[in-house]
């Protein structure tokens, strides 16, 4: 026996990637339904070697379905996730709506798989923010060895994190720079994104940080350890896919860079590419389509007693969203539902 699985938001970047990864990882599916908004009704999407026609999320009956992977944004999730959960279908939600709800587990399986066990309170499990997911995968094994006190992170986030509109704007603006009369003004982003970087993701908070930065702080504390101090600066860069992070870590105990490298090499979900030579590191271009969180540039920080620096890169549509959701589904099946 396998699972009856729903993918809501199946025509979007993340929804399509969810279907791809379910097929790639041979998730035990008995039946699958691809849901979309009414305007996308009937659109065809791929699931392995099959083609699925999207059904209407608004009228879909979740009764008898085991899991629903949601990639529809917070507004639609607020309407349809409780409906699915009440029908007995466990929702794995990619939006930010439930991440900070104390009754909803926020899960990165390599870090806190056991949190999945609390799913039954609301029949909902939250997927973290893309930039948080890859960072905590890197931090967890180091935290177990030397206990992290403080993290300073600067992100370099691709435009696909802002959806199809973000990808289109970078593409069109870049073309427009070279073709007179085809210039494109900023619409999705607050300033020109082509050949530029924008230190602003999501809305501004009262303290001057952005909500994206606040998410990284709150989610790291919920997933990994509430005692860790985190400060973040989140920047949008003209890259189509793949988020990068420069991470500075202060530990309670000394951790040598060589030991850190060995620990990370053995850590689940991590791939270390760290040669001190030209090209001996990973950039977003190389990470696209891969499951791993890549770590490079591991080195001591001599300005503090117990400090390390590292460079962290991952495909934000995969580990930052769709892959993590499928891994949660796998963990839920193995630990709790136990079918397939």
Tab-separated table of C-alpha atoms in Angstrom:
chain	number	residue	atom	x	y	z
A	1	UNK	CA	0.000	0.000	0.000
A	2	UNK	CA	1.097	3.528	-0.775
A	3	UNK	CA	-0.229	6.998	-0.106
A	4	UNK	CA	-2.875	9.166	-1.706
A	5	UNK	CA	-1.048	12.440	-2.238
A	6	UNK	CA	-2.255	15.892	-3.256
A	7	UNK	CA	-0.026	18.673	-4.612
A	8	UNK	CA	-1.773	22.049	-4.327
A	9	UNK	CA	-0.294	24.805	-6.461
A	10	UNK	CA	0.918	22.257	-8.998
A	11	UNK	CA	1.404	24.753	-11.852
A	12	UNK	CA	3.829	27.010	-9.946
A	13	UNK	CA	7.628	26.688	-9.767
A	14	UNK	CA	7.583	24.911	-6.387
A	15	UNK	CA	4.516	22.769	-7.119
A	16	UNK	CA	6.037	21.413	-10.339
A	17	UNK	CA	9.262	20.705	-8.466
A	18	UNK	CA	7.301	18.827	-5.771
A	19	UNK	CA	5.840	16.538	-8.445
A	20	UNK	CA	9.295	16.024	-9.998
A	21	UNK	CA	10.881	15.121	-6.661
A	22	UNK	CA	8.065	12.784	-5.585
A	23	UNK	CA	8.679	10.881	-8.817
A	24	UNK	CA	12.497	11.049	-8.647
A	25	UNK	CA	12.599	9.713	-5.089
A	26	UNK	CA	9.997	7.038	-5.886
A	27	UNK	CA	7.743	8.154	-3.075
A	28	UNK	CA	5.172	5.371	-2.500
A	29	UNK	CA	2.182	6.957	-4.268
A	30	UNK	CA	-1.000	4.992	-4.894
A	31	UNK	CA	-2.877	7.966	-6.278
A	32	UNK	CA	-1.894	11.582	-6.932
A	33	UNK	CA	-3.921	14.728	-7.565
A	34	UNK	CA	-2.547	18.005	-8.935
A	35	UNK	CA	-4.562	21.028	-7.797
A	36	UNK	CA	-4.503	24.610	-9.015
A	37	UNK	CA	-6.634	27.729	-9.009
A	38	UNK	CA	-9.615	27.909	-11.330
A	39	UNK	CA	-7.700	30.033	-13.863
A	40	UNK	CA	-5.182	27.184	-14.298
A	41	UNK	CA	-7.819	24.434	-14.364
A	42	UNK	CA	-6.964	21.675	-16.822
A	43	UNK	CA	-3.321	22.708	-17.210
A	44	UNK	CA	-1.171	19.635	-17.734
A	45	UNK	CA	1.761	18.929	-15.401
A	46	UNK	CA	4.268	16.074	-15.341
A	47	UNK	CA	4.629	13.391	-12.698
A	48	UNK	CA	7.391	11.014	-13.752
A	49	UNK	CA	6.339	9.579	-17.091
A	50	UNK	CA	2.694	10.490	-16.497
A	51	UNK	CA	0.820	13.656	-17.362
A	52	UNK	CA	-1.728	14.982	-14.870
A	53	UNK	CA	-4.508	17.465	-15.515
A	54	UNK	CA	-4.960	19.978	-12.732
A	55	UNK	CA	-8.149	19.935	-10.712
A	56	UNK	CA	-9.873	22.828	-8.956
A	57	UNK	CA	-8.473	23.474	-5.470
A	58	UNK	CA	-11.667	25.318	-4.536
A	59	UNK	CA	-13.976	22.329	-5.009
A	60	UNK	CA	-11.605	19.451	-4.230
A	61	UNK	CA	-12.679	16.977	-1.539
A	62	UNK	CA	-9.677	15.992	0.635
A	63	UNK	CA	-11.565	13.165	2.365
A	64	UNK	CA	-9.655	9.883	2.064
A	65	UNK	CA	-6.382	11.530	0.987
A	66	UNK	CA	-3.316	10.976	3.197
A	67	UNK	CA	-1.100	14.006	2.555
A	68	UNK	CA	-1.347	17.345	0.784
A	69	UNK	CA	1.765	19.300	-0.181
A	70	UNK	CA	0.755	22.964	-0.345
A	71	UNK	CA	2.593	25.543	-2.488
A	72	UNK	CA	-0.128	28.153	-2.870
A	73	UNK	CA	0.897	31.119	-0.681
A	74	UNK	CA	-0.456	32.194	2.687
A	75	UNK	CA	-3.817	33.640	1.575
A	76	UNK	CA	-4.989	30.462	-0.162
A	77	UNK	CA	-3.423	28.267	2.521
A	78	UNK	CA	-5.482	30.045	5.181
A	79	UNK	CA	-8.643	28.927	3.362
A	80	UNK	CA	-7.780	25.429	2.148
A	81	UNK	CA	-5.254	23.965	4.629
A	82	UNK	CA	-7.747	23.810	7.544
A	83	UNK	CA	-10.304	22.284	5.164
A	84	UNK	CA	-7.851	19.528	4.194
A	85	UNK	CA	-6.737	18.994	7.787
A	86	UNK	CA	-10.338	18.636	9.024
A	87	UNK	CA	-10.900	15.992	6.336
A	88	UNK	CA	-8.058	13.913	7.817
A	89	UNK	CA	-5.443	14.821	5.220
A	90	UNK	CA	-2.083	15.939	6.692
A	91	UNK	CA	-0.997	19.260	5.184
A	92	UNK	CA	2.693	19.982	4.542
A	93	UNK	CA	2.667	23.717	3.959
A	94	UNK	CA	5.334	25.702	2.125
A	95	UNK	CA	3.921	29.137	3.021
A	96	UNK	CA	4.864	31.169	6.108
A	97	UNK	CA	1.329	30.988	7.564
A	98	UNK	CA	1.848	28.269	10.180
A	99	UNK	CA	5.612	28.404	10.766
A	100	UNK	CA	5.388	30.315	14.034
A	101	UNK	CA	2.312	28.537	15.409
A	102	UNK	CA	3.442	26.656	18.555
A	103	UNK	CA	1.027	23.816	17.717
A	104	UNK	CA	2.475	23.279	14.231
A	105	UNK	CA	5.844	21.509	13.803
A	106	UNK	CA	8.407	23.410	11.710
A	107	UNK	CA	10.614	20.708	10.232
A	108	UNK	CA	13.899	20.194	8.415
A	109	UNK	CA	14.281	16.385	8.524
A	110	UNK	CA	18.094	16.390	8.780
A	111	UNK	CA	17.783	18.654	11.837
A	112	UNK	CA	14.611	17.893	13.819
A	113	UNK	CA	12.821	14.910	12.243
A	114	UNK	CA	11.282	14.024	15.627
A	115	UNK	CA	9.219	17.239	15.529
A	116	UNK	CA	7.029	15.572	12.874
A	117	UNK	CA	5.494	13.490	15.686
A	118	UNK	CA	3.532	16.570	16.799
A	119	UNK	CA	1.643	16.862	13.509
A	120	UNK	CA	-1.675	15.603	14.912
A	121	UNK	CA	-2.454	18.740	16.946
A	122	UNK	CA	-3.612	20.523	13.783
A	123	UNK	CA	-2.846	17.925	11.075
A	124	UNK	CA	-0.430	20.503	9.615
A	125	UNK	CA	3.380	20.563	9.304
A	126	UNK	CA	5.212	23.719	8.212
A	127	UNK	CA	8.087	23.938	5.744
A	128	UNK	CA	10.636	26.638	6.680
A	129	UNK	CA	11.796	29.623	4.687
A	130	UNK	CA	14.215	28.699	1.881
A	131	UNK	CA	17.150	30.609	3.355
A	132	UNK	CA	16.622	29.084	6.809
A	133	UNK	CA	16.379	25.488	5.560
A	134	UNK	CA	19.834	25.331	4.005
A	135	UNK	CA	21.457	27.213	6.894
A	136	UNK	CA	20.179	24.931	9.661
A	137	UNK	CA	21.270	21.839	7.704
A	138	UNK	CA	24.806	23.245	7.908
A	139	UNK	CA	24.551	24.445	11.517
A	140	UNK	CA	23.041	21.341	13.145
A	141	UNK	CA	26.081	18.997	13.108
A	142	UNK	CA	28.388	21.822	14.232
A	143	UNK	CA	25.986	22.797	17.032
A	144	UNK	CA	25.991	19.215	18.308
A	145	UNK	CA	29.777	19.292	18.604
A	146	UNK	CA	30.553	22.784	19.959
A	147	UNK	CA	27.217	24.536	20.789
A	148	UNK	CA	26.558	27.652	18.757
A	149	UNK	CA	26.171	30.977	20.596
A	150	UNK	CA	25.675	33.406	17.714
A	151	UNK	CA	25.237	33.413	13.942
A	152	UNK	CA	25.765	36.359	11.585
A	153	UNK	CA	24.472	35.573	8.105
A	154	UNK	CA	24.324	37.535	4.860
A	155	UNK	CA	22.235	35.983	2.109
A	156	UNK	CA	22.473	36.264	-1.667
A	157	UNK	CA	19.021	35.087	-2.755
A	158	UNK	CA	17.986	34.251	-6.303
A	159	UNK	CA	14.982	35.749	-8.041
A	160	UNK	CA	13.141	32.401	-8.207
A	161	UNK	CA	12.501	32.905	-4.492
A	162	UNK	CA	10.039	35.582	-5.641
A	163	UNK	CA	8.258	33.167	-8.004
A	164	UNK	CA	7.789	33.198	-11.755
A	165	UNK	CA	7.294	36.980	-11.755
A	166	UNK	CA	10.773	37.390	-10.274
A	167	UNK	CA	12.369	35.144	-12.897
A	168	UNK	CA	10.538	36.953	-15.711
A	169	UNK	CA	11.557	40.386	-14.439
A	170	UNK	CA	15.265	39.518	-14.342
A	171	UNK	CA	15.074	37.937	-17.808
A	172	UNK	CA	13.141	40.814	-19.370
A	173	UNK	CA	15.205	43.548	-17.705
A	174	UNK	CA	18.468	41.919	-18.771
A	175	UNK	CA	17.288	41.720	-22.392
A	176	UNK	CA	15.988	45.289	-22.151
A	177	UNK	CA	19.428	46.596	-21.206
A	178	UNK	CA	20.682	45.625	-24.674
A	179	UNK	CA	17.623	46.234	-26.856
A	180	UNK	CA	16.597	49.893	-27.165
A	181	UNK	CA	12.890	50.355	-26.587
A	182	UNK	CA	12.522	47.126	-24.580
A	183	UNK	CA	13.584	48.551	-21.217
A	184	UNK	CA	11.604	47.137	-18.287
A	185	UNK	CA	10.851	49.125	-15.134
A	186	UNK	CA	10.861	47.369	-11.731
A	187	UNK	CA	7.521	45.804	-10.869
A	188	UNK	CA	8.111	42.680	-8.784
A	189	UNK	CA	11.190	44.151	-7.114
A	190	UNK	CA	11.643	47.578	-5.543
A	191	UNK	CA	14.592	48.489	-7.777
A	192	UNK	CA	16.200	47.227	-10.978
A	193	UNK	CA	17.348	43.639	-10.401
A	194	UNK	CA	19.351	43.164	-13.626
A	195	UNK	CA	23.066	43.811	-12.916
A	196	UNK	CA	22.154	44.960	-9.403
A	197	UNK	CA	21.652	43.727	-5.835
A	198	UNK	CA	18.751	44.760	-3.594
A	199	UNK	CA	19.142	44.652	0.227
A	200	UNK	CA	15.405	44.230	0.749
A	201	UNK	CA	13.311	41.018	0.781
A	202	UNK	CA	9.732	41.101	2.121
A	203	UNK	CA	8.371	44.040	4.141
A	204	UNK	CA	10.245	46.245	6.604
A	205	UNK	CA	9.730	45.699	10.339
A	206	UNK	CA	9.685	48.416	13.019
A	207	UNK	CA	13.275	47.692	14.106
A	208	UNK	CA	14.620	48.247	10.573
A	209	UNK	CA	15.036	44.573	9.687
A	210	UNK	CA	12.986	43.001	6.913
A	211	UNK	CA	10.512	40.192	7.472
A	212	UNK	CA	12.803	37.804	5.577
A	213	UNK	CA	15.542	38.560	8.094
A	214	UNK	CA	13.114	38.145	10.995
A	215	UNK	CA	12.017	34.772	9.571
A	216	UNK	CA	15.595	33.490	9.598
A	217	UNK	CA	15.976	34.464	13.247
A	218	UNK	CA	12.640	33.053	14.458
A	219	UNK	CA	12.822	29.847	12.420
A	220	UNK	CA	16.410	28.990	13.396
A	221	UNK	CA	15.420	29.315	17.051
A	222	UNK	CA	12.314	27.116	16.598
A	223	UNK	CA	14.038	24.417	14.532
A	224	UNK	CA	17.494	24.270	16.091
A	225	UNK	CA	17.820	25.975	19.493
A	226	UNK	CA	15.996	28.951	20.968
A	227	UNK	CA	19.160	30.104	22.775
A	228	UNK	CA	21.101	30.804	19.535
A	229	UNK	CA	21.410	34.495	18.695
A	230	UNK	CA	20.965	35.186	14.983
A	231	UNK	CA	21.330	38.364	12.957
A	232	UNK	CA	20.674	38.357	9.204
A	233	UNK	CA	20.960	40.646	6.196
A	234	UNK	CA	18.969	39.296	3.239
A	235	UNK	CA	19.826	40.460	-0.273
A	236	UNK	CA	18.205	39.708	-3.641
A	237	UNK	CA	20.748	39.095	-6.406
A	238	UNK	CA	20.458	38.673	-10.213
A	239	UNK	CA	20.700	34.879	-10.172
A	240	UNK	CA	17.819	32.730	-11.454
A	241	UNK	CA	18.061	29.740	-9.079
A	242	UNK	CA	20.184	29.015	-6.003
A	243	UNK	CA	20.544	30.863	-2.705
A	244	UNK	CA	23.983	31.560	-1.237
A	245	UNK	CA	24.898	32.516	2.315
A	246	UNK	CA	28.037	33.833	4.004
A	247	UNK	CA	27.729	32.507	7.563
A	248	UNK	CA	29.822	33.547	10.566
A	249	UNK	CA	29.413	31.281	13.596
A	250	UNK	CA	30.515	31.853	17.192
A	251	UNK	CA	30.681	28.725	19.365
A	252	UNK	CA	30.828	28.189	23.107
A	253	UNK	CA	33.760	25.796	22.623
A	254	UNK	CA	36.671	25.916	20.203
A	255	UNK	CA	36.111	24.053	16.926
A	256	UNK	CA	39.029	23.639	14.556
A	257	UNK	CA	38.293	24.250	10.866
A	258	UNK	CA	39.628	20.808	9.910
A	259	UNK	CA	37.357	19.080	12.406
A	260	UNK	CA	34.426	21.209	11.221
A	261	UNK	CA	35.147	20.141	7.642
A	262	UNK	CA	35.211	16.465	8.690
A	263	UNK	CA	31.954	16.845	10.648
A	264	UNK	CA	30.201	18.476	7.699
A	265	UNK	CA	31.456	15.808	5.283
A	266	UNK	CA	29.631	13.192	7.373
A	267	UNK	CA	26.472	15.278	7.910
A	268	UNK	CA	23.211	14.257	6.211
A	269	UNK	CA	22.204	16.455	3.294
A	270	UNK	CA	25.589	18.234	3.155
A	271	UNK	CA	28.215	18.142	0.416
A	272	UNK	CA	31.579	19.767	1.199
A	273	UNK	CA	33.477	21.231	-1.766
A	274	UNK	CA	36.299	23.171	-0.185
A	275	UNK	CA	39.621	23.428	-1.997
A	276	UNK	CA	41.763	26.494	-1.524
A	277	UNK	CA	42.353	27.053	-5.210
A	278	UNK	CA	40.664	28.738	-8.157
A	279	UNK	CA	37.167	27.292	-8.508
A	280	UNK	CA	37.498	25.118	-5.398
A	281	UNK	CA	34.069	26.135	-4.091
A	282	UNK	CA	30.426	25.911	-5.163
A	283	UNK	CA	28.369	28.720	-6.704
A	284	UNK	CA	24.602	28.804	-7.399
A	285	UNK	CA	25.076	27.706	-11.030
A	286	UNK	CA	26.472	24.325	-9.930
A	287	UNK	CA	23.833	23.623	-7.277
A	288	UNK	CA	20.760	23.837	-9.534
A	289	UNK	CA	18.809	20.581	-9.642
A	290	UNK	CA	20.791	19.013	-6.802
A	291	UNK	CA	19.452	17.791	-3.456
A	292	UNK	CA	22.507	18.765	-1.401
A	293	UNK	CA	23.342	21.814	0.654
A	294	UNK	CA	26.885	22.670	-0.457
A	295	UNK	CA	29.486	24.039	1.962
A	296	UNK	CA	32.716	25.769	0.922
A	297	UNK	CA	35.237	28.321	2.271
A	298	UNK	CA	35.406	26.798	5.780
A	299	UNK	CA	37.922	28.793	7.833
A	300	UNK	CA	38.630	30.103	11.321
A	301	UNK	CA	37.506	33.596	12.277
A	302	UNK	CA	40.476	35.005	14.170
A	303	UNK	CA	38.559	38.062	15.414
A	304	UNK	CA	36.691	36.030	18.072
A	305	UNK	CA	37.760	33.187	20.372
A	306	UNK	CA	35.628	30.382	18.896
A	307	UNK	CA	34.653	31.496	15.426
A	308	UNK	CA	34.221	29.930	11.988
A	309	UNK	CA	33.231	31.293	8.590
A	310	UNK	CA	31.662	29.274	5.809
A	311	UNK	CA	29.880	29.633	2.458
A	312	UNK	CA	26.585	27.776	2.000
A	313	UNK	CA	24.794	27.241	-1.343
A	314	UNK	CA	21.622	25.322	-2.218
A	315	UNK	CA	18.877	25.113	-4.838
A	316	UNK	CA	16.113	27.174	-3.222
A	317	UNK	CA	13.383	25.440	-5.230
A	318	UNK	CA	14.623	22.053	-3.988
A	319	UNK	CA	16.081	22.009	-0.450
A	320	UNK	CA	14.609	25.449	0.157
A	321	UNK	CA	11.095	24.328	-0.719
A	322	UNK	CA	9.990	21.244	-2.680
A	323	UNK	CA	12.659	18.755	-1.597
A	324	UNK	CA	12.229	19.600	2.082
A	325	UNK	CA	8.444	19.171	1.753
A	326	UNK	CA	8.887	15.714	0.178
A	327	UNK	CA	11.427	14.773	2.861
A	328	UNK	CA	8.858	15.788	5.491
A	329	UNK	CA	6.317	13.541	3.734
A	330	UNK	CA	8.831	10.669	3.807
A	331	UNK	CA	9.539	11.275	7.498
A	332	UNK	CA	5.828	11.486	8.308
A	333	UNK	CA	5.249	8.196	6.509
A	334	UNK	CA	8.160	6.398	8.161
A	335	UNK	CA	7.571	7.675	11.691
A	336	UNK	CA	3.813	8.105	11.930
A	337	UNK	CA	1.542	6.959	9.095
A	338	UNK	CA	3.555	3.824	8.198
A	339	UNK	CA	2.097	2.847	4.859
A	340	UNK	CA	4.048	2.000	1.735
